mmCIF file of C-alpha atoms in Angstrom:
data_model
loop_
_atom_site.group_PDB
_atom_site.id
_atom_site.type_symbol
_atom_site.label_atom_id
_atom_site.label_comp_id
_atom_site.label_asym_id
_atom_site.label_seq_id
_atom_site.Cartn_x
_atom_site.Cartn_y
_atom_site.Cartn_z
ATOM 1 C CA UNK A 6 -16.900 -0.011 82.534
ATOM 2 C CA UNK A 7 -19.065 0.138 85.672
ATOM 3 C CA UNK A 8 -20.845 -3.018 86.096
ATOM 4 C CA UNK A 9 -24.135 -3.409 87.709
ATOM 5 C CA UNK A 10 -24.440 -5.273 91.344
ATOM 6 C CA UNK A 11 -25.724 -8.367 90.832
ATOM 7 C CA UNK A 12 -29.549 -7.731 92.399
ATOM 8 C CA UNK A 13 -29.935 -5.145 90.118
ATOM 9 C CA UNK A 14 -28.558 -6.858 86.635
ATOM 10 C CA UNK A 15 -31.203 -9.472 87.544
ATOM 11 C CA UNK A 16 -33.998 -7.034 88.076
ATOM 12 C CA UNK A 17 -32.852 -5.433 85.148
ATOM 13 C CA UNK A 18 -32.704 -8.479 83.676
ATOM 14 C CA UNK A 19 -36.387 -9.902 84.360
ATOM 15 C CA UNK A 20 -37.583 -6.310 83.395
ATOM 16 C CA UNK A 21 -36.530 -6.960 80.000
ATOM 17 C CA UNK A 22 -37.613 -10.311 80.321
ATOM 18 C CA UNK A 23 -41.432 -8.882 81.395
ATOM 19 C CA UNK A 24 -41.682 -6.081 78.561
ATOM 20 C CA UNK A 25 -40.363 -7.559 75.669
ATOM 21 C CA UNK A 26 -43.514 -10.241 74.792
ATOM 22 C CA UNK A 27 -45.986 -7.332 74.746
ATOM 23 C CA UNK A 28 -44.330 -5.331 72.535
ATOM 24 C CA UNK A 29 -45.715 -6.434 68.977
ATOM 25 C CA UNK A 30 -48.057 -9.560 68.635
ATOM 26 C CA UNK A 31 -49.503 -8.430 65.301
ATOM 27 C CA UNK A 32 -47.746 -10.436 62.500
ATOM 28 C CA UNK A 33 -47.091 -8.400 60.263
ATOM 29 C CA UNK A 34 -44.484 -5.515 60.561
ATOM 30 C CA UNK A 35 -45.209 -2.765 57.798
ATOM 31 C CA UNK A 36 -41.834 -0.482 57.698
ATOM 32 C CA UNK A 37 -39.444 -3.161 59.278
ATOM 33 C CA UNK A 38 -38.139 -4.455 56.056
ATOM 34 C CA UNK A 39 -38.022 -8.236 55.743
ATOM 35 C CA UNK A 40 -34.843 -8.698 57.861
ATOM 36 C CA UNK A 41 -36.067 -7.044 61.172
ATOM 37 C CA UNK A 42 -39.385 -8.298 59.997
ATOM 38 C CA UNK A 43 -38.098 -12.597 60.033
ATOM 39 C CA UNK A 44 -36.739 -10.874 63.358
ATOM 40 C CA UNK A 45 -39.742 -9.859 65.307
ATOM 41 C CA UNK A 46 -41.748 -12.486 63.767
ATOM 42 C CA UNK A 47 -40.405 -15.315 65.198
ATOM 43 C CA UNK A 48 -40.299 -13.873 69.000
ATOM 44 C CA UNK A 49 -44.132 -12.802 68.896
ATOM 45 C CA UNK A 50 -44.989 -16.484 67.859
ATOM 46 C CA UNK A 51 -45.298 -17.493 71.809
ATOM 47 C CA UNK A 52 -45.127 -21.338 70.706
ATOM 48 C CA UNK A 53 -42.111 -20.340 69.185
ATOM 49 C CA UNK A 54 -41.313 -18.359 71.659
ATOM 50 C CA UNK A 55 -41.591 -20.824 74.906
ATOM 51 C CA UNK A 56 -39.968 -23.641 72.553
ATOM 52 C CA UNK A 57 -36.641 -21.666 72.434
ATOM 53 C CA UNK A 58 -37.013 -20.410 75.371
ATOM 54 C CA UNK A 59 -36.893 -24.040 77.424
ATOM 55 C CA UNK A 60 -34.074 -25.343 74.958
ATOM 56 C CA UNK A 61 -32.323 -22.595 76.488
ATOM 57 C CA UNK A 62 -32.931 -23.095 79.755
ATOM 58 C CA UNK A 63 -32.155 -26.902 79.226
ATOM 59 C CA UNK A 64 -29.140 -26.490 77.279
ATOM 60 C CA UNK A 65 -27.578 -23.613 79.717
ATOM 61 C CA UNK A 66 -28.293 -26.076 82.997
ATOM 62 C CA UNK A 67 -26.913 -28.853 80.999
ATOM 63 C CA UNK A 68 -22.968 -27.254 81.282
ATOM 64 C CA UNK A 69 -21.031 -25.450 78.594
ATOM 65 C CA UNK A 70 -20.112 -28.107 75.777
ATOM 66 C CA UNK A 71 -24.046 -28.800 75.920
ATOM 67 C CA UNK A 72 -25.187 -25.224 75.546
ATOM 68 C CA UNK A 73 -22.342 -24.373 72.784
ATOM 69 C CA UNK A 74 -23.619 -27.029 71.095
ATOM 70 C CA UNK A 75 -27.476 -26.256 70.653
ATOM 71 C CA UNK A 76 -25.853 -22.441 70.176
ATOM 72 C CA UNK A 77 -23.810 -23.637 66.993
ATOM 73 C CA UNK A 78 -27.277 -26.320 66.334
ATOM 74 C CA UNK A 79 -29.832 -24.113 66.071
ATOM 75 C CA UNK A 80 -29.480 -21.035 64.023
ATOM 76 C CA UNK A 81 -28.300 -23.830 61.095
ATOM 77 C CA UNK A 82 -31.051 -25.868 61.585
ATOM 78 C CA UNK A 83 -33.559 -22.888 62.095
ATOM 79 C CA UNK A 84 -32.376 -21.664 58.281
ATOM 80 C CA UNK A 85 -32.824 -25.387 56.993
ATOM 81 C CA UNK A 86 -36.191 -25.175 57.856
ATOM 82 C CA UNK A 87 -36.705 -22.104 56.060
ATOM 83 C CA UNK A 88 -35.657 -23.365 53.348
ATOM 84 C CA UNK A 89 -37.383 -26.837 53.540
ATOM 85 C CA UNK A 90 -40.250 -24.066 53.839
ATOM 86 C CA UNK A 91 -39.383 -22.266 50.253
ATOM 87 C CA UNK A 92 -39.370 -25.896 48.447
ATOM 88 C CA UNK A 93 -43.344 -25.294 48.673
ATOM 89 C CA UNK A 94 -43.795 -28.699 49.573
ATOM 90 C CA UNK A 95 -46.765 -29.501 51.425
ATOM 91 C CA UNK A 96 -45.629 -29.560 55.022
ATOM 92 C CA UNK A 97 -47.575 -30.099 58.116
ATOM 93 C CA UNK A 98 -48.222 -27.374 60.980
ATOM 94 C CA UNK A 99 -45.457 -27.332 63.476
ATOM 95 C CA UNK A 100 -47.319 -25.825 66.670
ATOM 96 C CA UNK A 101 -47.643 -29.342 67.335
ATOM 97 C CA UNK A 102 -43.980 -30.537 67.710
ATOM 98 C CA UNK A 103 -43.703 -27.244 68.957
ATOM 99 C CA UNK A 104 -46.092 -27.545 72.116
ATOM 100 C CA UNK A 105 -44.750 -31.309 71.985
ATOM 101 C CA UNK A 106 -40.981 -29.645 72.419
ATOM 102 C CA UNK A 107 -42.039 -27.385 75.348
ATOM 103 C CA UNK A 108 -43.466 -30.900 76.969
ATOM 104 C CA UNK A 109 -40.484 -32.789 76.649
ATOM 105 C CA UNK A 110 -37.449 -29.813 77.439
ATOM 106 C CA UNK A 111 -39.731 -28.512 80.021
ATOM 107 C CA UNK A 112 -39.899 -31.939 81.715
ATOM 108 C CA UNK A 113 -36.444 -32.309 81.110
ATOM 109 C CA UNK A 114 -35.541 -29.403 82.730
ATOM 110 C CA UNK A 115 -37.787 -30.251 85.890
ATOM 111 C CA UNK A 116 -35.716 -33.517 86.170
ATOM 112 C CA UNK A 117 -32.424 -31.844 85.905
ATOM 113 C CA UNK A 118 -30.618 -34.947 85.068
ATOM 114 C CA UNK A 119 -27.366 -34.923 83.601
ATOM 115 C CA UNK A 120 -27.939 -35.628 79.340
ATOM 116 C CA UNK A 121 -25.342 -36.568 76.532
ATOM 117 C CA UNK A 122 -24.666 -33.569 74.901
ATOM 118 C CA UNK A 123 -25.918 -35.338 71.418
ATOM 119 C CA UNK A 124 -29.344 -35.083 73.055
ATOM 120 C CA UNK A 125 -29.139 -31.246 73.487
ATOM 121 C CA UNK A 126 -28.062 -31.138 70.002
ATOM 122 C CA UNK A 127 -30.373 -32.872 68.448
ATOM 123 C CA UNK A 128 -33.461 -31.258 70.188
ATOM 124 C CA UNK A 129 -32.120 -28.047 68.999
ATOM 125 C CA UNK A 130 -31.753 -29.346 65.846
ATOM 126 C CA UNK A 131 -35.582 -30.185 66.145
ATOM 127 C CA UNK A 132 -36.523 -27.214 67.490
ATOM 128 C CA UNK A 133 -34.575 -24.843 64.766
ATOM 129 C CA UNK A 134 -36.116 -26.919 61.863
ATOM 130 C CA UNK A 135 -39.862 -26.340 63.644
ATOM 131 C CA UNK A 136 -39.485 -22.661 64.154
ATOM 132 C CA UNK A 137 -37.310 -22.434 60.294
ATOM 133 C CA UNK A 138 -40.527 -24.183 58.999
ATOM 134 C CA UNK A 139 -42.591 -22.484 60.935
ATOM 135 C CA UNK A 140 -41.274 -18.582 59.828
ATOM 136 C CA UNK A 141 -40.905 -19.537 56.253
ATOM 137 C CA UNK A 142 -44.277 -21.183 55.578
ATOM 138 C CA UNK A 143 -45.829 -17.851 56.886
ATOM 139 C CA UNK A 144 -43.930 -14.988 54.540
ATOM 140 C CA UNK A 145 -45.881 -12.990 52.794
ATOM 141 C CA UNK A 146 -45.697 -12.415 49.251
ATOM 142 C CA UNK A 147 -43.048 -9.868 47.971
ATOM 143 C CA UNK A 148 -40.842 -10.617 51.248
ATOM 144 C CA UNK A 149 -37.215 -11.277 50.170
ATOM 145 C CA UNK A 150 -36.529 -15.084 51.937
ATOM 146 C CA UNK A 151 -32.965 -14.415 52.306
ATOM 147 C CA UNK A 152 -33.742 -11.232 54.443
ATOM 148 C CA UNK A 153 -36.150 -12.706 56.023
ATOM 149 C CA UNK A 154 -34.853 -16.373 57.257
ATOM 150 C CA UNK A 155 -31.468 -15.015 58.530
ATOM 151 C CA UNK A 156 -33.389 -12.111 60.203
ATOM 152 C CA UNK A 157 -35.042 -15.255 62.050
ATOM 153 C CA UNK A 158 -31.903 -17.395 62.880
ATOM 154 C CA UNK A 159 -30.197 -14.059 64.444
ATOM 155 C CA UNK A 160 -33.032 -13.235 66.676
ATOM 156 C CA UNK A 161 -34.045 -16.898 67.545
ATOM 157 C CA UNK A 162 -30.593 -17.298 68.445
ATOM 158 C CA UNK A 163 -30.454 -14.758 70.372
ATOM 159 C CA UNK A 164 -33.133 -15.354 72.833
ATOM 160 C CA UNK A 165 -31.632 -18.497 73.061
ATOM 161 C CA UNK A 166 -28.477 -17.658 73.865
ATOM 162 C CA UNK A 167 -29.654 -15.464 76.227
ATOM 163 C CA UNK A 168 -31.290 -17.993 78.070
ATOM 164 C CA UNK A 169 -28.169 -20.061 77.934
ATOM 165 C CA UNK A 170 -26.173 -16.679 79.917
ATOM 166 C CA UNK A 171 -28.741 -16.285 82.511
ATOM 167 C CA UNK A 172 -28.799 -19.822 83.469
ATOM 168 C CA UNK A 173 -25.569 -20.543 83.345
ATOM 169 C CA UNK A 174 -24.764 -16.805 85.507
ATOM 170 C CA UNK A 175 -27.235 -18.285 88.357
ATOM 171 C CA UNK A 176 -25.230 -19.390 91.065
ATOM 172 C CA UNK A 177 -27.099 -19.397 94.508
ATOM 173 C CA UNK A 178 -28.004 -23.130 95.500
ATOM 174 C CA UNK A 179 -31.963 -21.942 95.182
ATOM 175 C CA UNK A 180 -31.822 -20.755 91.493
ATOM 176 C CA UNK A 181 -31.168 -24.504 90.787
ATOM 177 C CA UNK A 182 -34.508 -25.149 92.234
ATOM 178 C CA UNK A 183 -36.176 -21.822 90.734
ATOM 179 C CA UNK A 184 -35.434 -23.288 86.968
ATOM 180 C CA UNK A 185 -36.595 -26.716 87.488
ATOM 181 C CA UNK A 186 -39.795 -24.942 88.839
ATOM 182 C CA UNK A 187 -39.836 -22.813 85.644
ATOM 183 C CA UNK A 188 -39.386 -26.503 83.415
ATOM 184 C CA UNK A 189 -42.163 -27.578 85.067
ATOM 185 C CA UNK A 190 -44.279 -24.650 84.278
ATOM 186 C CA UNK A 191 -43.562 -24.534 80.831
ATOM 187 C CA UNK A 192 -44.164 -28.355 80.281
ATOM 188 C CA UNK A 193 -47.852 -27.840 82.274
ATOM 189 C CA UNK A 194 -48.518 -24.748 79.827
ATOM 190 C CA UNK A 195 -47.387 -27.100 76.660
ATOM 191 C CA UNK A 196 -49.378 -30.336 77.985
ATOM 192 C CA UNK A 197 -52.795 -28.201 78.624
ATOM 193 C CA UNK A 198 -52.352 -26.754 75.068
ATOM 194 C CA UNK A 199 -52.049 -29.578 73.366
ATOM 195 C CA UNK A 200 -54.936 -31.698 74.375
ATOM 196 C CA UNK A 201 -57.148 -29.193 72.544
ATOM 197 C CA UNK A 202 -56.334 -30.840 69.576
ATOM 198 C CA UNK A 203 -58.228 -33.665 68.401
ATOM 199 C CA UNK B 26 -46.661 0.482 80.500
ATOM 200 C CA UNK B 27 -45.426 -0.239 77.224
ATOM 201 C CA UNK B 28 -47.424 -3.591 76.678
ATOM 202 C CA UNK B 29 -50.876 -1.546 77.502
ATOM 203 C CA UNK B 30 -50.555 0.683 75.189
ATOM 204 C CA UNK B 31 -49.715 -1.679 72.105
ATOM 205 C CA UNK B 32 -52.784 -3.880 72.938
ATOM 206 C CA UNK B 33 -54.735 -1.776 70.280
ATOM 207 C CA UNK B 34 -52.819 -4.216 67.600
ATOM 208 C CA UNK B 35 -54.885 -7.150 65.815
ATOM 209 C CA UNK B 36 -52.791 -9.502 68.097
ATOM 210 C CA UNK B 37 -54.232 -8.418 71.299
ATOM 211 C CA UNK B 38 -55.690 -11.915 71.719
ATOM 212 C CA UNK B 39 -52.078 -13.019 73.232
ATOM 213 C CA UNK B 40 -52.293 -10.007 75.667
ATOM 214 C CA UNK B 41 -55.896 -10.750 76.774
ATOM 215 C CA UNK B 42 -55.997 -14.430 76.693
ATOM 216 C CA UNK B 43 -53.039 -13.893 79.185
ATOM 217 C CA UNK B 44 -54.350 -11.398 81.185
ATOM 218 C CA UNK B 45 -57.585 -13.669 81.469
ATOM 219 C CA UNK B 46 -55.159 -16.791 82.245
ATOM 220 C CA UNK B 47 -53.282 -14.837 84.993
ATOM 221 C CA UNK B 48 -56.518 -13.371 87.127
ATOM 222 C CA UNK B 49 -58.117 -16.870 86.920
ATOM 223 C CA UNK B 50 -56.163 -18.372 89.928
ATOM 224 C CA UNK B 51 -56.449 -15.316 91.902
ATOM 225 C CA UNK B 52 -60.169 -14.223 91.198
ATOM 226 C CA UNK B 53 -60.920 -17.273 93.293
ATOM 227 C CA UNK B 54 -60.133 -17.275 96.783
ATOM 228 C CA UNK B 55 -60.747 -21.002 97.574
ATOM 229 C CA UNK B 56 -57.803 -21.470 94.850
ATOM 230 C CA UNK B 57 -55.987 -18.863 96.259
ATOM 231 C CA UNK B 58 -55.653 -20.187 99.955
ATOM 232 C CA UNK B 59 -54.925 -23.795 98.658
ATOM 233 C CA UNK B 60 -51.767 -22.592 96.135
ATOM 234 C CA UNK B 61 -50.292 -20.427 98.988
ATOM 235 C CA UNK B 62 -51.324 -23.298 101.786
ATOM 236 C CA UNK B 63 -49.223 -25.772 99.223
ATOM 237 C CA UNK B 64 -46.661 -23.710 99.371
ATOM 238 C CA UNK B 65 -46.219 -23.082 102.692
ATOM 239 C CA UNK B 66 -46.872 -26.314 103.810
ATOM 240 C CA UNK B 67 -43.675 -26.884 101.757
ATOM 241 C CA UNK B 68 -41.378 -25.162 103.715
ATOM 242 C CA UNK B 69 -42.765 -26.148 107.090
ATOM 243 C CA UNK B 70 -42.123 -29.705 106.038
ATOM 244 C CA UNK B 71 -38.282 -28.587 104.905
ATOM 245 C CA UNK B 72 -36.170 -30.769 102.049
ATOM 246 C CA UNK B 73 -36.766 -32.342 100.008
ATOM 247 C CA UNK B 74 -40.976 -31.239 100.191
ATOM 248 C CA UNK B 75 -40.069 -27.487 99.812
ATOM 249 C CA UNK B 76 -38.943 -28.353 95.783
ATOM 250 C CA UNK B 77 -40.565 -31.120 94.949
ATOM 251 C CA UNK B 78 -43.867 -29.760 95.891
ATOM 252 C CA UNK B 79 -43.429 -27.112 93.362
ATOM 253 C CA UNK B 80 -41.624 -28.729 91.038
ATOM 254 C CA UNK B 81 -44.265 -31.469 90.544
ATOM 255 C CA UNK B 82 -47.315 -29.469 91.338
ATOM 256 C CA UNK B 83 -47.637 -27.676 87.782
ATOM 257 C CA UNK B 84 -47.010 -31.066 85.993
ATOM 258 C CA UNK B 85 -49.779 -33.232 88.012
ATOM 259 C CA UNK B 86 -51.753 -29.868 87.537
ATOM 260 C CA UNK B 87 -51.902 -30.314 83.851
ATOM 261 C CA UNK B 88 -52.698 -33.844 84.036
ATOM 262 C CA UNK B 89 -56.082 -32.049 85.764
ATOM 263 C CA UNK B 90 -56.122 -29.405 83.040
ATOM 264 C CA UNK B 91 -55.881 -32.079 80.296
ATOM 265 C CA UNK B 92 -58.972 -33.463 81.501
ATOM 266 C CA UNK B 93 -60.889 -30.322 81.909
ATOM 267 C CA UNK B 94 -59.581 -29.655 78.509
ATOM 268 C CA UNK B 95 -61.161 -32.285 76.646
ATOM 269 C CA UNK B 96 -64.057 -32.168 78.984
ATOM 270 C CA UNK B 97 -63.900 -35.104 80.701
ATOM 271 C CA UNK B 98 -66.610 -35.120 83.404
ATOM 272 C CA UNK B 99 -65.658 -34.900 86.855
ATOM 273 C CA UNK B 100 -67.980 -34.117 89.738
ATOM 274 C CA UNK B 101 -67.513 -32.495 92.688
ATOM 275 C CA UNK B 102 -65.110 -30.549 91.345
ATOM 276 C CA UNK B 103 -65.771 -26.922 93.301
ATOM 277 C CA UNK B 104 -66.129 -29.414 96.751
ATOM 278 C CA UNK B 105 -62.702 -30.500 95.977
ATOM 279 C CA UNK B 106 -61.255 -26.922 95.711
ATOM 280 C CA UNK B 107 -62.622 -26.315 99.054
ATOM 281 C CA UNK B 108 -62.018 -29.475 100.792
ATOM 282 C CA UNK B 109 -58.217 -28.922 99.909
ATOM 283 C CA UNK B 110 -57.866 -25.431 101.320
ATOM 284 C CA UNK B 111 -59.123 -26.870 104.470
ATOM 285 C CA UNK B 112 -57.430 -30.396 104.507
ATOM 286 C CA UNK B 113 -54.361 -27.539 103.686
ATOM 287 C CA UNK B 114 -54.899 -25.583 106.386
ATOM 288 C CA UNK B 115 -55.289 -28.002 108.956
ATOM 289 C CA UNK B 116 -52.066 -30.268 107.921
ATOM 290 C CA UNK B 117 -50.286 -26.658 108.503
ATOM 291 C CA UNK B 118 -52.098 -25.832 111.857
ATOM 292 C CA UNK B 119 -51.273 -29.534 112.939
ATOM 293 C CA UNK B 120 -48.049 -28.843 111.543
ATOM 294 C CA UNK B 121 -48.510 -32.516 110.328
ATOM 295 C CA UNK B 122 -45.306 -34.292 108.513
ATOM 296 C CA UNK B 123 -46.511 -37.876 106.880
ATOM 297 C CA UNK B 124 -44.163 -38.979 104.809
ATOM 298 C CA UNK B 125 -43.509 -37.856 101.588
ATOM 299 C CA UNK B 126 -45.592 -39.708 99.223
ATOM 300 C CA UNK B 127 -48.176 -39.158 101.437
ATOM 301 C CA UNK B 128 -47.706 -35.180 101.309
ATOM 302 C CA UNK B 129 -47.387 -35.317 97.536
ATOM 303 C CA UNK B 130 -50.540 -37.747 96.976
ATOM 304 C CA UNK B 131 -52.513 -35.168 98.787
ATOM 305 C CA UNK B 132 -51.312 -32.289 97.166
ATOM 306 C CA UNK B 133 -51.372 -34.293 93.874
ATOM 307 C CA UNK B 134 -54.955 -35.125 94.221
ATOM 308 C CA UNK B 135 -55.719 -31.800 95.052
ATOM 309 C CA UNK B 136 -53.782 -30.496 91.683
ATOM 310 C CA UNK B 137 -56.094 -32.775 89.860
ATOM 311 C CA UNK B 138 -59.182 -30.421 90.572
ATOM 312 C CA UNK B 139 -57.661 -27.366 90.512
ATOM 313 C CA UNK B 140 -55.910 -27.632 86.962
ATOM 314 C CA UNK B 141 -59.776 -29.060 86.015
ATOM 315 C CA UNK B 142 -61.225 -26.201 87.150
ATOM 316 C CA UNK B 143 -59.001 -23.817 85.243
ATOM 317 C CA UNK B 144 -59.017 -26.122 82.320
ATOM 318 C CA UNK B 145 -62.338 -26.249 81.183
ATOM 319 C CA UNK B 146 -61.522 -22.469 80.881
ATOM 320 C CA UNK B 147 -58.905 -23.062 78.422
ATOM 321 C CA UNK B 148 -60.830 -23.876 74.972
ATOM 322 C CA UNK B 149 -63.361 -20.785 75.096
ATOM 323 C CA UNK B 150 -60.098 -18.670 75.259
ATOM 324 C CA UNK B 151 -59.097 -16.540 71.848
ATOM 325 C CA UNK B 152 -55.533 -17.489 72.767
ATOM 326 C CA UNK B 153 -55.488 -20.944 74.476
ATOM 327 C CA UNK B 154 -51.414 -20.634 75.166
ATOM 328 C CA UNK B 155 -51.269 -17.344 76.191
ATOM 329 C CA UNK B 156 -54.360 -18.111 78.651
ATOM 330 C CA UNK B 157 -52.495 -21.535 80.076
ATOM 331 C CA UNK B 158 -49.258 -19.812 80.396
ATOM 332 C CA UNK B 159 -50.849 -17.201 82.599
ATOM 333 C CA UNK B 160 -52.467 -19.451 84.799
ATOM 334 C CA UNK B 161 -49.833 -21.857 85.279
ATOM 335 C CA UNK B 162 -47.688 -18.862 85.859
ATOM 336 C CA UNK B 163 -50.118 -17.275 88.537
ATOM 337 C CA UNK B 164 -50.556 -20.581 90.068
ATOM 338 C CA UNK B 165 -46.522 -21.074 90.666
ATOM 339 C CA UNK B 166 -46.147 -16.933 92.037
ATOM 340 C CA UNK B 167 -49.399 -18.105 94.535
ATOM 341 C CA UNK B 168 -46.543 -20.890 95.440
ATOM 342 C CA UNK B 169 -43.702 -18.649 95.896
ATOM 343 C CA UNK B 170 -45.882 -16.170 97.825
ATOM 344 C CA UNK B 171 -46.086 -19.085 100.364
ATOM 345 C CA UNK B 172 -42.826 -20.354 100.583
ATOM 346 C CA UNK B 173 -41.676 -17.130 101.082
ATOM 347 C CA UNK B 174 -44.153 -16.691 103.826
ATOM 348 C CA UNK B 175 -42.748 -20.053 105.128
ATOM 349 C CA UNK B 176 -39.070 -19.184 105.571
ATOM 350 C CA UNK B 177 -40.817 -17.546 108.586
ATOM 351 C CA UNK B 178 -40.529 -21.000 109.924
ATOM 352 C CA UNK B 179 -36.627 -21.084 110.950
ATOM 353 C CA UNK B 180 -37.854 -17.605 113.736
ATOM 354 C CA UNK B 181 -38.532 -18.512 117.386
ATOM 355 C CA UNK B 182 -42.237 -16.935 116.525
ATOM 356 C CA UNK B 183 -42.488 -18.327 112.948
ATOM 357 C CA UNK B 184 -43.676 -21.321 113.567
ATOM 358 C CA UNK B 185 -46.768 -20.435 115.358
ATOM 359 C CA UNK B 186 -46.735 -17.659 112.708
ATOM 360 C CA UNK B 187 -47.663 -20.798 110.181
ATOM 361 C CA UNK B 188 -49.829 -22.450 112.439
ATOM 362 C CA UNK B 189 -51.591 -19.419 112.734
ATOM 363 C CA UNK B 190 -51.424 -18.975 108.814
ATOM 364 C CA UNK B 191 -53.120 -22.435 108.645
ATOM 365 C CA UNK B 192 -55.738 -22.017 110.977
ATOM 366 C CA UNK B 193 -56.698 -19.046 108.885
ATOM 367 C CA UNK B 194 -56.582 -21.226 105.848
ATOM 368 C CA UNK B 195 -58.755 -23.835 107.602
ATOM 369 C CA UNK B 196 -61.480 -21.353 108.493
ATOM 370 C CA UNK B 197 -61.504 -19.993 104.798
ATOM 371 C CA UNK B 198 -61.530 -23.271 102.934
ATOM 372 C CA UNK B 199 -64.357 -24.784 105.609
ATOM 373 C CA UNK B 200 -66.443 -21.818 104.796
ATOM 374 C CA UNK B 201 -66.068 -22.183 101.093
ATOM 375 C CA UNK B 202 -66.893 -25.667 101.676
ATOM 376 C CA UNK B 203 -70.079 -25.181 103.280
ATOM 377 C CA UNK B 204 -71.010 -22.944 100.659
ATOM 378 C CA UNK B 205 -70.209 -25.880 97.902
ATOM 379 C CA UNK B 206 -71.889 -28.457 99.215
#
């Protein structure tokens, strides 16, 4: 198979990256069924969205054992929060921790210090049990959970590890600097967002 | 293309409060000549300035947002827009290099007003991420617009290229001054 040159995989690349948010903001998804529904639900969240977004920037500049890690971390903990969601316990909002998780990975990322790989883990585990919560609280009635949570898992997972791939495929000494700029961007978004609330 | 046309759907906010987020750094021209002055003073001053002025821009930029945010009062606030396009420019015509902490308490003062000013934007938005991702993100391209402008520098004719650049930046954010105070 013919492989693209490099400048134009990345163009490619950030193409995809530009067009996919606008595709579908509504929140519901009438003729989707509740698998690719979970799916697109949880990437037109943008909290959501941003949160697994810097975990995967984090966890890709972090080195391989890190990013397999929060790979194998998430999608578990993203369906554990679905179903801490089912239980129909009274559970608090997560845009919150979520805004609070861009904060921290995004500053995290901006530092680009070296962190135990536990760390990753665990703020994926965080982040998956947010965004689980999150998607489950907000099914409808009528949708079939265990459509609907995997559907979730898969596609959070997937931005994720796509994140993981592109950092980790950077190589020119300047990319280094380009993601801590993009850290730092996402923590400025998360920080501004949160002190609206009270 | 594809975005536009789905902006019909009840979610539209996202796509708006973006839209709004992104023009709001570049609908002003006094925050426009500052963000590409920061950057280019960057890579006139070389490392470490060219990545730390970016990197830590955004973040001190928020602290300003925060407080726009929850409304904290702070006066003067246009005045210091203007006073750092021209305190910008004129570092870059001078072709000044303090040190560093000096550099980045300018520039970090000057990120205080200009995340205020977009921040007291941010709660009248339908779609208060959406809005704050688009202006941070407009902010950092206005950044990369002049770093990129700056790798001029290394040229026989780039550096008067910048000090040109900055004498031009000067002018603008003297006149916007005036018209501030």
């Amino acid at each position: 198979m013919q492989r693209f040159p490099r400048p134009r995989r990345l163009l490619a690349s950030l193409a995809i990256l530009a067009l996919t948010p606008g595709t579908a903001w509504a929140h519901e998804f009438p003729g989707a069924g509740d698998f690719y529904g979970g799916m697109l639900h949880v990437v037109t969240s943008l909290e959501m969205l941003l949160a697994i977004v810097a975990l995967g920037i984090l966890a890709g500049q972090q080195g391989r054992s890190a990013a397999l890690g929060a790979l194998g971390a998430f999608p578990v903990a993203t369906l554990a929060g679905g179903l801490i969601a089912l239980s129909g316990r009274d559970l608090p909002g997560v845009t919150v921790p979520l805004l609070a998780a861009m904060v921290i990975l995004g500053i995290m990322v901006a530092a680009a210090r070296p962190l135990p790989r536990g760390a990753i883990i665990a703020l994926a585990v965080v982040v998956g049990i947010a965004v689980g919560v999150g998607n489950g609280v907000e099914m409808g009635e009528g949708t079939v959970a265990w459509r609907f949570l995997p559907g979730v898992a898969l596609a959070g997972t997937l931005v994720l590890a796509w994140l993981v791939g592109f950092v980790r495929w950077l190589r020119a000494p300047w990319t280094g600097i380009a993601v801590r700029v993009g850290g730092s961007w996402i923590a400025a978004t998360g920080m501004m967002v949160l002190a609206l609330r009270p | 293309m594809m975005p536009f046309a789905l902006l019909a759907h009840p979610g539209a906010g996202v796509g708006a409060g973006f839209a709004a987020g992104f023009l709001h750094p570049l609908t002003g021209p006094d925050h426009m000549l500052a963000m590409i002055g920061v950057g280019i003073w960057g890579s006139q001053l070389g490392k470490p300035s060219i990545w730390v002025l970016p990197v830590t821009f955004p973040l001190v930029m928020a602290v300003g947002g925060v407080l726009g945010v929850r409304g904290v009062p702070l006066s003067g606030v246009e005045i210091g827009v203007a006073a750092s396009a021209l305190a910008l420019g004129l570092m870059i015509l001078l072709a000044a290099r303090p040190p560093l902490w000096v550099a980045a308490t300018l520039v970090g003062i000057f990120a205080i007003y200009h995340g205020y000013a977009h921040g007291i934007e941010l709660p009248s938005s339908a779609a208060p991420l959406a809005f704050g991702l688009g202006f941070v993100l407009a902010t950092g391209l206005l950044h990369v617009v002049g770093i990129a402008f700056g790798l001029v520098h290394n040229r026989p004719w780039g550096a008067r290229a910048l000090r040109a650049a900055g004498a031009g930046i000067a002018a603008g954010g003297a006149y916007f001054l005036r018209i501030a105070l």
